[in-house]
Amino acid sequence: MADNKHKTDNASYSVLSWDQVSRLQEVLSEVVSVHGRGNFPTLKVTLKDIVQTVRSRLEEAKIQVHDVRLNGSAAGQVLVKNNGLGCKDLDLVFQVTLASEAEFRLVRDVVLQSLLNFLPEGVSKLKISPMTLKEAYIQKLVKVYTEADRWSLISLSNNHGRNVELKFVDRIRRQFEFSVDSFQIILDSLLLYYSCSENPMSEHFHPTVIGESMYGDFEAAFDHLQNRLIATKNPEEIRGGGLLKYSHLLVRNFKPMDREEIKSLERYMCSRFFIDFPDILEQQRKLEQYLQNHFAKEDRSKYDYLMTLRKVVNESTVCLMGHERRQTLNLISLMALRVLVEQNIIPNATNVTCYYQPAPYVSDANFSSYYLPDSCSPSYPTWLPCN
């Protein structure tokens, strides 16, 4: 992070150092593939080109863009290299005014039309409609239009999970789960430099780039990211309580900043998760979606993640009836077992005790295939240890 003399007056903001600006330029200049379905060709794009194209077209369509930001794990990677979070999706946030449903449709159409710019040479664009582009290149479309939240998300397809996600935000109640994923980097000064200057940037000649932590305290959040600490505020406000992300941080060797407070926070996380996803099928869909979005198919840490999640749910769930709790724990256990089978993993069984249930006829006095010493009691426990 830049020295304190570079900090802005607001505790949420900080000026990026030259090393951070250099990494930001690498992220914006990296060529990313947007894979087409069927016979549609793969688009080769950079974030810099996408942002400049979409922004100019939005302004032509009279949609005011207040600023553009790099968000999430990509922003964290710029601030702290090799921070342990990894970086899959490339998230861009356009701060815009979405006064009505018409603006939502206009934003969608602008993005789809912008994709035409990135089609390879020789591809005829005349008969390609926005609906065709949507079916070919868009993985996910989300629209939220309420009093408290007004935003949309357009995710461009990538077969390797490195999706470019364009988020258009008028208002949103909460933009982070934990302090380490709360960073946004404002790109406007850098985009202006690209359009106005042909000189390469250097340590002594580069634009001032501002980062913001939505956590509210940039310095504290930056310290958490550097030292791999887990901290959040009001997890009950997060959809799903942040439970799945919290378990993921634990698997990535992040540690709770306050071990006493985290037990209380875990209960809030679990409570909110089961409020938002009360049905076992909803829980299964949500968990499968999280695994698909955050773990490669052969990722060996997937099993560790599921067992960590199971441990948190088992120790922190106080709001469920007994059978509901068992249902959820059984679901996680079965998913973990499926991962073992898929990946042909033999778990470390050093500290595992397995149990079998004896057949009912074992205690039958007439059953003589077993040798039963006289000292044995005629009653047997329901489950017997197999070692």
Short mmCIF file of C-alpha atoms in Angstrom, two decimals:
data_model
loop_
_atom_site.label_atom_id
_atom_site.label_comp_id
_atom_site.label_asym_id
_atom_site.label_seq_id
_atom_site.Cartn_x
_atom_site.Cartn_y
_atom_site.Cartn_z
CA MET A 1 0.00 0.00 0.00
CA ALA A 2 1.12 3.54 -0.50
CA ASP A 3 2.73 5.41 2.39
CA ASN A 4 0.46 7.25 4.83
CA LYS A 5 1.25 10.54 3.12
CA HIS A 6 -0.58 9.16 0.06
CA LYS A 7 -3.75 8.32 1.98
CA THR A 8 -6.85 10.38 1.33
CA ASP A 9 -8.71 12.08 4.13
CA ASN A 10 -11.51 9.46 4.15
CA ALA A 11 -10.56 6.25 6.00
CA SER A 12 -12.34 4.17 3.35
CA TYR A 13 -9.94 5.29 0.60
CA SER A 14 -6.25 5.01 -0.16
CA VAL A 15 -3.97 5.92 -3.06
CA LEU A 16 -2.32 2.94 -4.76
CA SER A 17 1.46 2.62 -4.84
CA TRP A 18 3.40 2.29 -8.09
CA ASP A 19 3.72 -1.49 -7.65
CA GLN A 20 -0.04 -1.76 -7.27
CA VAL A 21 -0.67 0.46 -10.30
CA SER A 22 1.69 -1.75 -12.32
CA ARG A 23 -0.24 -4.88 -11.33
CA LEU A 24 -3.50 -3.10 -12.15
CA GLN A 25 -2.21 -2.29 -15.63
CA GLU A 26 -1.31 -5.98 -16.11
CA VAL A 27 -4.84 -7.05 -15.14
CA LEU A 28 -6.45 -4.52 -17.48
CA SER A 29 -4.13 -5.50 -20.38
CA GLU A 30 -4.45 -9.29 -19.96
CA VAL A 31 -6.13 -11.00 -22.92
CA VAL A 32 -9.19 -12.93 -21.72
CA SER A 33 -11.25 -15.41 -23.74
CA VAL A 34 -15.02 -15.11 -24.05
CA HIS A 35 -16.07 -18.50 -25.37
CA GLY A 36 -18.97 -18.77 -27.78
CA ARG A 37 -21.49 -21.57 -27.80
CA GLY A 38 -21.92 -23.77 -30.85
CA ASN A 39 -20.11 -22.43 -33.90
CA PHE A 40 -19.60 -18.94 -32.54
CA PRO A 41 -15.92 -17.96 -32.39
CA THR A 42 -14.02 -17.19 -29.20
CA LEU A 43 -13.63 -13.47 -28.51
CA LYS A 44 -10.20 -12.27 -27.38
CA VAL A 45 -10.65 -9.19 -25.21
CA THR A 46 -8.92 -7.11 -22.55
CA LEU A 47 -10.70 -5.49 -19.61
CA LYS A 48 -9.36 -2.13 -20.76
CA ASP A 49 -11.02 -2.50 -24.19
CA ILE A 50 -14.29 -3.79 -22.72
CA VAL A 51 -14.54 -0.91 -20.26
CA GLN A 52 -13.73 1.74 -22.85
CA THR A 53 -16.15 0.30 -25.42
CA VAL A 54 -19.07 -0.21 -23.02
CA ARG A 55 -18.58 3.15 -21.33
CA SER A 56 -18.48 5.14 -24.57
CA ARG A 57 -21.60 3.35 -25.87
CA LEU A 58 -23.45 3.96 -22.58
CA GLU A 59 -22.67 7.66 -22.79
CA GLU A 60 -23.84 7.73 -26.42
CA ALA A 61 -27.10 6.18 -25.19
CA LYS A 62 -27.42 8.96 -22.56
CA ILE A 63 -26.73 6.60 -19.63
CA GLN A 64 -24.59 8.56 -17.16
CA VAL A 65 -21.56 6.61 -15.90
CA HIS A 66 -20.29 8.08 -12.63
CA ASP A 67 -17.21 5.86 -12.42
CA VAL A 68 -15.91 2.37 -13.29
CA ARG A 69 -14.26 0.08 -10.74
CA LEU A 70 -12.37 -3.19 -10.56
CA ASN A 71 -14.02 -5.24 -7.83
CA GLY A 72 -13.59 -8.38 -5.72
CA SER A 73 -10.73 -10.85 -5.87
CA ALA A 74 -9.08 -9.15 -8.87
CA ALA A 75 -8.87 -5.89 -6.90
CA GLY A 76 -7.47 -7.79 -3.90
CA GLN A 77 -4.83 -9.40 -6.12
CA VAL A 78 -3.76 -5.95 -7.34
CA LEU A 79 -3.41 -4.67 -3.77
CA VAL A 80 -1.66 -7.75 -2.29
CA LYS A 81 -0.04 -10.20 -4.67
CA ASN A 82 -0.47 -13.90 -3.83
CA ASN A 83 -2.89 -13.05 -1.03
CA GLY A 84 -4.40 -16.53 -0.79
CA LEU A 85 -7.81 -15.58 -2.18
CA GLY A 86 -7.08 -16.62 -5.73
CA CYS A 87 -8.55 -14.75 -8.69
CA LYS A 88 -11.10 -16.35 -10.99
CA ASP A 89 -13.82 -13.94 -12.08
CA LEU A 90 -12.87 -10.48 -13.33
CA ASP A 91 -15.49 -8.15 -11.84
CA LEU A 92 -16.13 -4.65 -13.18
CA VAL A 93 -18.60 -2.27 -11.54
CA PHE A 94 -20.15 0.59 -13.53
CA GLN A 95 -21.73 3.18 -11.26
CA VAL A 96 -24.73 4.34 -13.32
CA THR A 97 -28.18 5.86 -13.00
CA LEU A 98 -30.96 3.30 -13.52
CA ALA A 99 -34.12 5.31 -13.09
CA SER A 100 -36.52 2.86 -14.73
CA GLU A 101 -36.88 -0.53 -16.41
CA ALA A 102 -36.05 1.12 -19.73
CA GLU A 103 -32.51 1.88 -18.55
CA PHE A 104 -31.99 -1.78 -17.60
CA ARG A 105 -32.95 -2.89 -21.11
CA LEU A 106 -30.78 -0.20 -22.65
CA VAL A 107 -27.73 -1.26 -20.62
CA ARG A 108 -28.23 -4.89 -21.67
CA ASP A 109 -28.53 -3.94 -25.34
CA VAL A 110 -25.44 -1.72 -25.15
CA VAL A 111 -23.33 -4.56 -23.75
CA LEU A 112 -24.57 -7.01 -26.39
CA GLN A 113 -23.91 -4.55 -29.21
CA SER A 114 -20.44 -3.89 -27.78
CA LEU A 115 -19.57 -7.58 -28.25
CA LEU A 116 -19.81 -7.06 -32.01
CA ASN A 117 -16.62 -4.99 -31.78
CA PHE A 118 -14.68 -8.03 -30.61
CA LEU A 119 -15.75 -10.53 -33.26
CA PRO A 120 -12.77 -11.75 -35.32
CA GLU A 121 -12.12 -10.18 -38.72
CA GLY A 122 -14.02 -11.81 -41.52
CA VAL A 123 -17.11 -12.59 -39.43
CA SER A 124 -20.22 -10.98 -40.93
CA LYS A 125 -22.01 -8.89 -38.32
CA LEU A 126 -25.02 -7.82 -40.38
CA LYS A 127 -27.40 -10.62 -39.40
CA ILE A 128 -26.27 -11.11 -35.80
CA SER A 129 -29.04 -9.89 -33.50
CA PRO A 130 -28.69 -8.97 -29.80
CA MET A 131 -30.68 -12.11 -28.90
CA THR A 132 -28.21 -14.24 -30.88
CA LEU A 133 -25.27 -12.64 -29.06
CA LYS A 134 -26.99 -13.24 -25.74
CA GLU A 135 -27.41 -16.96 -26.47
CA ALA A 136 -23.84 -17.24 -27.75
CA TYR A 137 -21.78 -15.35 -25.19
CA ILE A 138 -23.76 -14.55 -22.02
CA GLN A 139 -23.52 -17.02 -19.15
CA LYS A 140 -25.67 -15.15 -16.65
CA LEU A 141 -28.08 -12.21 -16.64
CA VAL A 142 -29.34 -10.82 -13.32
CA LYS A 143 -31.61 -7.86 -12.65
CA VAL A 144 -32.56 -6.54 -9.22
CA TYR A 145 -35.05 -3.68 -9.07
CA THR A 146 -36.36 -2.79 -5.61
CA GLU A 147 -36.46 0.29 -3.42
CA ALA A 148 -33.23 -0.67 -1.65
CA ASP A 149 -31.37 -2.39 -4.52
CA ARG A 150 -31.19 -1.42 -8.16
CA TRP A 151 -28.52 -3.18 -10.21
CA SER A 152 -27.89 -5.67 -13.00
CA LEU A 153 -25.18 -8.22 -13.76
CA ILE A 154 -24.03 -9.51 -17.15
CA SER A 155 -21.54 -12.38 -17.03
CA LEU A 156 -19.55 -13.26 -20.18
CA SER A 157 -18.86 -16.96 -20.70
CA ASN A 158 -15.48 -18.56 -20.11
CA ASN A 159 -15.10 -22.34 -20.19
CA HIS A 160 -12.40 -22.23 -17.52
CA GLY A 161 -14.43 -20.25 -14.98
CA ARG A 162 -12.58 -16.97 -15.58
CA ASN A 163 -15.71 -15.01 -16.41
CA VAL A 164 -15.75 -11.30 -17.09
CA GLU A 165 -18.64 -9.93 -15.01
CA LEU A 166 -20.08 -6.49 -15.74
CA LYS A 167 -22.16 -5.09 -12.90
CA PHE A 168 -24.22 -1.94 -13.36
CA VAL A 169 -25.11 -0.41 -10.01
CA ASP A 170 -27.48 2.41 -9.20
CA ARG A 171 -27.85 1.44 -5.53
CA ILE A 172 -27.03 -1.64 -3.51
CA ARG A 173 -27.27 -2.26 0.22
CA ARG A 174 -24.11 -4.30 0.61
CA GLN A 175 -21.19 -4.96 -1.74
CA PHE A 176 -18.95 -7.24 0.32
CA GLU A 177 -19.06 -10.26 2.61
CA PHE A 178 -15.71 -10.01 4.45
CA SER A 179 -13.14 -7.25 4.80
CA VAL A 180 -10.69 -9.07 2.51
CA ASP A 181 -13.13 -9.01 -0.42
CA SER A 182 -14.36 -5.46 0.16
CA PHE A 183 -11.94 -3.66 -2.17
CA GLN A 184 -12.79 -1.65 -5.26
CA ILE A 185 -10.26 0.21 -7.43
CA ILE A 186 -11.52 3.27 -9.31
CA LEU A 187 -10.29 3.05 -12.91
CA ASP A 188 -11.27 6.46 -14.28
CA SER A 189 -7.89 8.16 -13.91
CA LEU A 190 -6.11 5.26 -15.59
CA LEU A 191 -8.65 5.13 -18.43
CA LEU A 192 -8.21 8.86 -18.97
CA TYR A 193 -4.43 8.38 -19.11
CA TYR A 194 -4.82 5.67 -21.76
CA SER A 195 -6.95 7.95 -23.92
CA CYS A 196 -4.84 11.10 -23.52
CA SER A 197 -1.21 9.98 -23.28
CA GLU A 198 1.02 7.91 -25.53
CA ASN A 199 3.86 7.89 -23.00
CA PRO A 200 4.40 4.64 -21.07
CA MET A 201 3.80 4.86 -17.34
CA SER A 202 6.69 4.77 -14.90
CA GLU A 203 7.22 5.04 -11.16
CA HIS A 204 7.67 8.79 -11.51
CA PHE A 205 5.02 9.37 -14.17
CA HIS A 206 1.67 7.68 -13.69
CA PRO A 207 -1.88 8.72 -12.79
CA THR A 208 -3.11 8.75 -9.22
CA VAL A 209 -5.32 5.69 -8.71
CA ILE A 210 -7.68 5.44 -5.73
CA GLY A 211 -8.81 2.28 -3.98
CA GLU A 212 -11.81 2.02 -1.67
CA SER A 213 -12.74 -0.55 0.96
CA MET A 214 -16.50 -1.01 1.30
CA TYR A 215 -15.72 -2.41 4.77
CA GLY A 216 -15.26 1.23 5.81
CA ASP A 217 -11.64 1.15 6.98
CA PHE A 218 -9.13 0.66 4.15
CA GLU A 219 -6.08 0.32 6.39
CA ALA A 220 -7.72 -2.33 8.61
CA ALA A 221 -9.06 -4.30 5.63
CA PHE A 222 -5.65 -4.13 3.92
CA ASP A 223 -4.00 -5.49 7.08
CA HIS A 224 -6.53 -8.35 7.15
CA LEU A 225 -5.72 -9.18 3.50
CA GLN A 226 -1.96 -9.09 4.08
CA ASN A 227 -2.16 -11.30 7.17
CA ARG A 228 -5.02 -13.53 5.99
CA LEU A 229 -7.45 -12.58 8.74
CA ILE A 230 -11.22 -13.05 8.71
CA ALA A 231 -13.39 -10.13 9.79
CA THR A 232 -16.82 -8.86 8.82
CA LYS A 233 -19.65 -6.66 9.99
CA ASN A 234 -23.29 -7.64 10.44
CA PRO A 235 -23.20 -11.02 8.63
CA GLU A 236 -26.96 -11.29 9.10
CA GLU A 237 -27.24 -8.61 6.37
CA ILE A 238 -25.51 -10.84 3.80
CA ARG A 239 -27.65 -13.12 1.66
CA GLY A 240 -26.71 -16.59 2.82
CA GLY A 241 -24.93 -15.09 5.82
CA GLY A 242 -21.51 -15.39 4.20
CA LEU A 243 -21.39 -18.98 5.46
CA LEU A 244 -20.06 -20.55 2.24
CA LYS A 245 -17.41 -17.85 1.73
CA TYR A 246 -16.37 -18.06 5.40
CA SER A 247 -15.75 -21.81 5.12
CA HIS A 248 -13.78 -21.16 1.93
CA LEU A 249 -11.54 -18.65 3.71
CA LEU A 250 -10.87 -21.20 6.46
CA VAL A 251 -9.80 -23.78 3.87
CA ARG A 252 -7.44 -21.19 2.36
CA ASN A 253 -5.77 -20.86 5.77
CA PHE A 254 -7.31 -17.53 6.74
CA LYS A 255 -7.75 -17.18 10.50
CA PRO A 256 -10.47 -15.36 12.47
CA MET A 257 -9.22 -12.00 13.69
CA ASP A 258 -11.16 -12.39 16.95
CA ARG A 259 -11.61 -16.03 17.99
CA GLU A 260 -14.19 -15.19 20.65
CA GLU A 261 -16.33 -12.98 18.41
CA ILE A 262 -16.22 -15.43 15.51
CA LYS A 263 -18.30 -18.02 17.40
CA SER A 264 -21.12 -15.52 17.68
CA LEU A 265 -20.68 -14.51 14.03
CA GLU A 266 -20.79 -18.16 12.95
CA ARG A 267 -24.22 -18.51 14.55
CA TYR A 268 -25.44 -15.41 12.68
CA MET A 269 -24.02 -16.82 9.42
CA CYS A 270 -25.78 -20.15 9.88
CA SER A 271 -29.05 -18.52 10.93
CA ARG A 272 -29.14 -16.27 7.86
CA PHE A 273 -28.16 -19.14 5.55
CA PHE A 274 -31.08 -21.28 6.74
CA ILE A 275 -33.47 -18.31 6.57
CA ASP A 276 -32.52 -17.68 2.93
CA PHE A 277 -32.31 -21.37 1.97
CA PRO A 278 -34.74 -23.25 4.25
CA ASP A 279 -35.40 -26.15 1.90
CA ILE A 280 -32.87 -28.98 1.54
CA LEU A 281 -33.10 -28.83 -2.27
CA GLU A 282 -32.38 -25.10 -2.22
CA GLN A 283 -29.37 -25.77 -0.01
CA GLN A 284 -28.14 -28.44 -2.40
CA ARG A 285 -28.50 -26.16 -5.44
CA LYS A 286 -26.72 -23.30 -3.68
CA LEU A 287 -23.85 -25.49 -2.53
CA GLU A 288 -23.41 -27.16 -5.92
CA GLN A 289 -23.41 -23.75 -7.57
CA TYR A 290 -20.75 -22.49 -5.16
CA LEU A 291 -18.53 -25.52 -5.81
CA GLN A 292 -18.90 -25.09 -9.56
CA ASN A 293 -18.05 -21.37 -9.42
CA HIS A 294 -15.13 -21.55 -7.01
CA PHE A 295 -13.46 -24.94 -7.45
CA ALA A 296 -12.03 -26.63 -10.52
CA LYS A 297 -13.42 -30.09 -11.21
CA GLU A 298 -10.24 -31.83 -10.00
CA ASP A 299 -9.50 -29.43 -7.12
CA ARG A 300 -8.43 -31.60 -4.18
CA SER A 301 -9.40 -28.89 -1.68
CA LYS A 302 -13.09 -29.37 -2.54
CA TYR A 303 -13.36 -32.25 -0.06
CA ASP A 304 -11.60 -30.21 2.66
CA TYR A 305 -13.99 -27.35 1.98
CA LEU A 306 -17.08 -29.51 2.43
CA MET A 307 -15.80 -31.04 5.67
CA THR A 308 -14.92 -27.57 7.00
CA LEU A 309 -18.41 -26.35 6.14
CA ARG A 310 -19.90 -29.40 7.87
CA LYS A 311 -17.90 -28.67 11.02
CA VAL A 312 -19.06 -25.03 11.11
CA VAL A 313 -22.72 -26.00 10.59
CA ASN A 314 -22.49 -28.79 13.18
CA GLU A 315 -21.00 -26.52 15.84
CA SER A 316 -22.94 -23.33 15.12
CA THR A 317 -26.48 -24.30 14.11
CA VAL A 318 -28.82 -23.56 16.99
CA CYS A 319 -31.90 -22.39 15.09
CA LEU A 320 -32.89 -25.68 13.46
CA MET A 321 -35.01 -28.59 14.56
CA GLY A 322 -33.01 -31.77 15.02
CA HIS A 323 -34.15 -33.47 11.80
CA GLU A 324 -33.47 -30.33 9.70
CA ARG A 325 -29.96 -30.11 11.10
CA ARG A 326 -29.33 -33.80 10.37
CA GLN A 327 -30.65 -33.35 6.83
CA THR A 328 -28.19 -30.57 6.11
CA LEU A 329 -25.25 -32.39 7.68
CA ASN A 330 -26.12 -35.54 5.72
CA LEU A 331 -26.31 -33.51 2.51
CA ILE A 332 -22.82 -32.08 3.04
CA SER A 333 -21.44 -35.52 3.98
CA LEU A 334 -22.90 -37.11 0.85
CA MET A 335 -21.49 -34.35 -1.35
CA ALA A 336 -18.07 -34.84 0.25
CA LEU A 337 -18.31 -38.59 -0.37
CA ARG A 338 -19.20 -37.93 -4.00
CA VAL A 339 -16.08 -35.77 -4.35
CA LEU A 340 -13.95 -38.63 -2.97
CA VAL A 341 -15.45 -41.00 -5.51
CA GLU A 342 -15.10 -38.57 -8.43
CA GLN A 343 -11.48 -37.77 -7.62
CA ASN A 344 -10.54 -41.30 -6.49
CA ILE A 345 -9.23 -39.93 -3.21
CA ILE A 346 -8.50 -42.16 -0.23
CA PRO A 347 -8.89 -39.94 2.86
CA ASN A 348 -6.53 -40.09 5.81
CA ALA A 349 -8.30 -42.53 8.14
CA THR A 350 -5.82 -42.42 11.01
CA ASN A 351 -8.31 -40.86 13.40
CA VAL A 352 -11.48 -42.32 11.88
CA THR A 353 -13.64 -44.86 13.70
CA CYS A 354 -16.15 -46.58 11.44
CA TYR A 355 -19.30 -48.25 12.71
CA TYR A 356 -21.48 -51.13 11.54
CA GLN A 357 -24.95 -52.12 12.57
CA PRO A 358 -25.24 -55.79 13.59
CA ALA A 359 -28.01 -57.86 12.05
CA PRO A 360 -31.00 -58.31 14.41
CA TYR A 361 -30.51 -62.08 14.61
CA VAL A 362 -27.07 -61.69 16.30
CA SER A 363 -28.76 -61.45 19.71
CA ASP A 364 -31.07 -64.38 18.97
CA ALA A 365 -30.34 -67.17 21.50
CA ASN A 366 -30.93 -69.77 18.77
CA PHE A 367 -28.38 -68.29 16.42
CA SER A 368 -25.22 -70.38 16.82
CA SER A 369 -22.96 -69.26 13.97
CA TYR A 370 -21.26 -66.79 16.35
CA TYR A 371 -19.36 -67.83 19.43
CA LEU A 372 -20.86 -65.81 22.29
CA PRO A 373 -19.06 -66.11 25.62
CA ASP A 374 -21.23 -66.48 28.70
CA SER A 375 -20.16 -63.12 30.02
CA CYS A 376 -21.81 -61.31 27.08
CA SER A 377 -24.94 -59.43 27.91
CA PRO A 378 -27.96 -60.41 25.80
CA SER A 379 -28.48 -56.74 24.83
CA TYR A 380 -26.33 -55.05 22.19
CA PRO A 381 -25.72 -51.39 21.35
CA THR A 382 -27.36 -50.20 18.15
CA TRP A 383 -23.99 -49.44 16.56
CA LEU A 384 -20.72 -51.30 17.21
CA PRO A 385 -17.18 -50.08 16.52
CA CYS A 386 -15.54 -52.11 13.74
CA ASN A 387 -12.00 -51.97 15.14
#
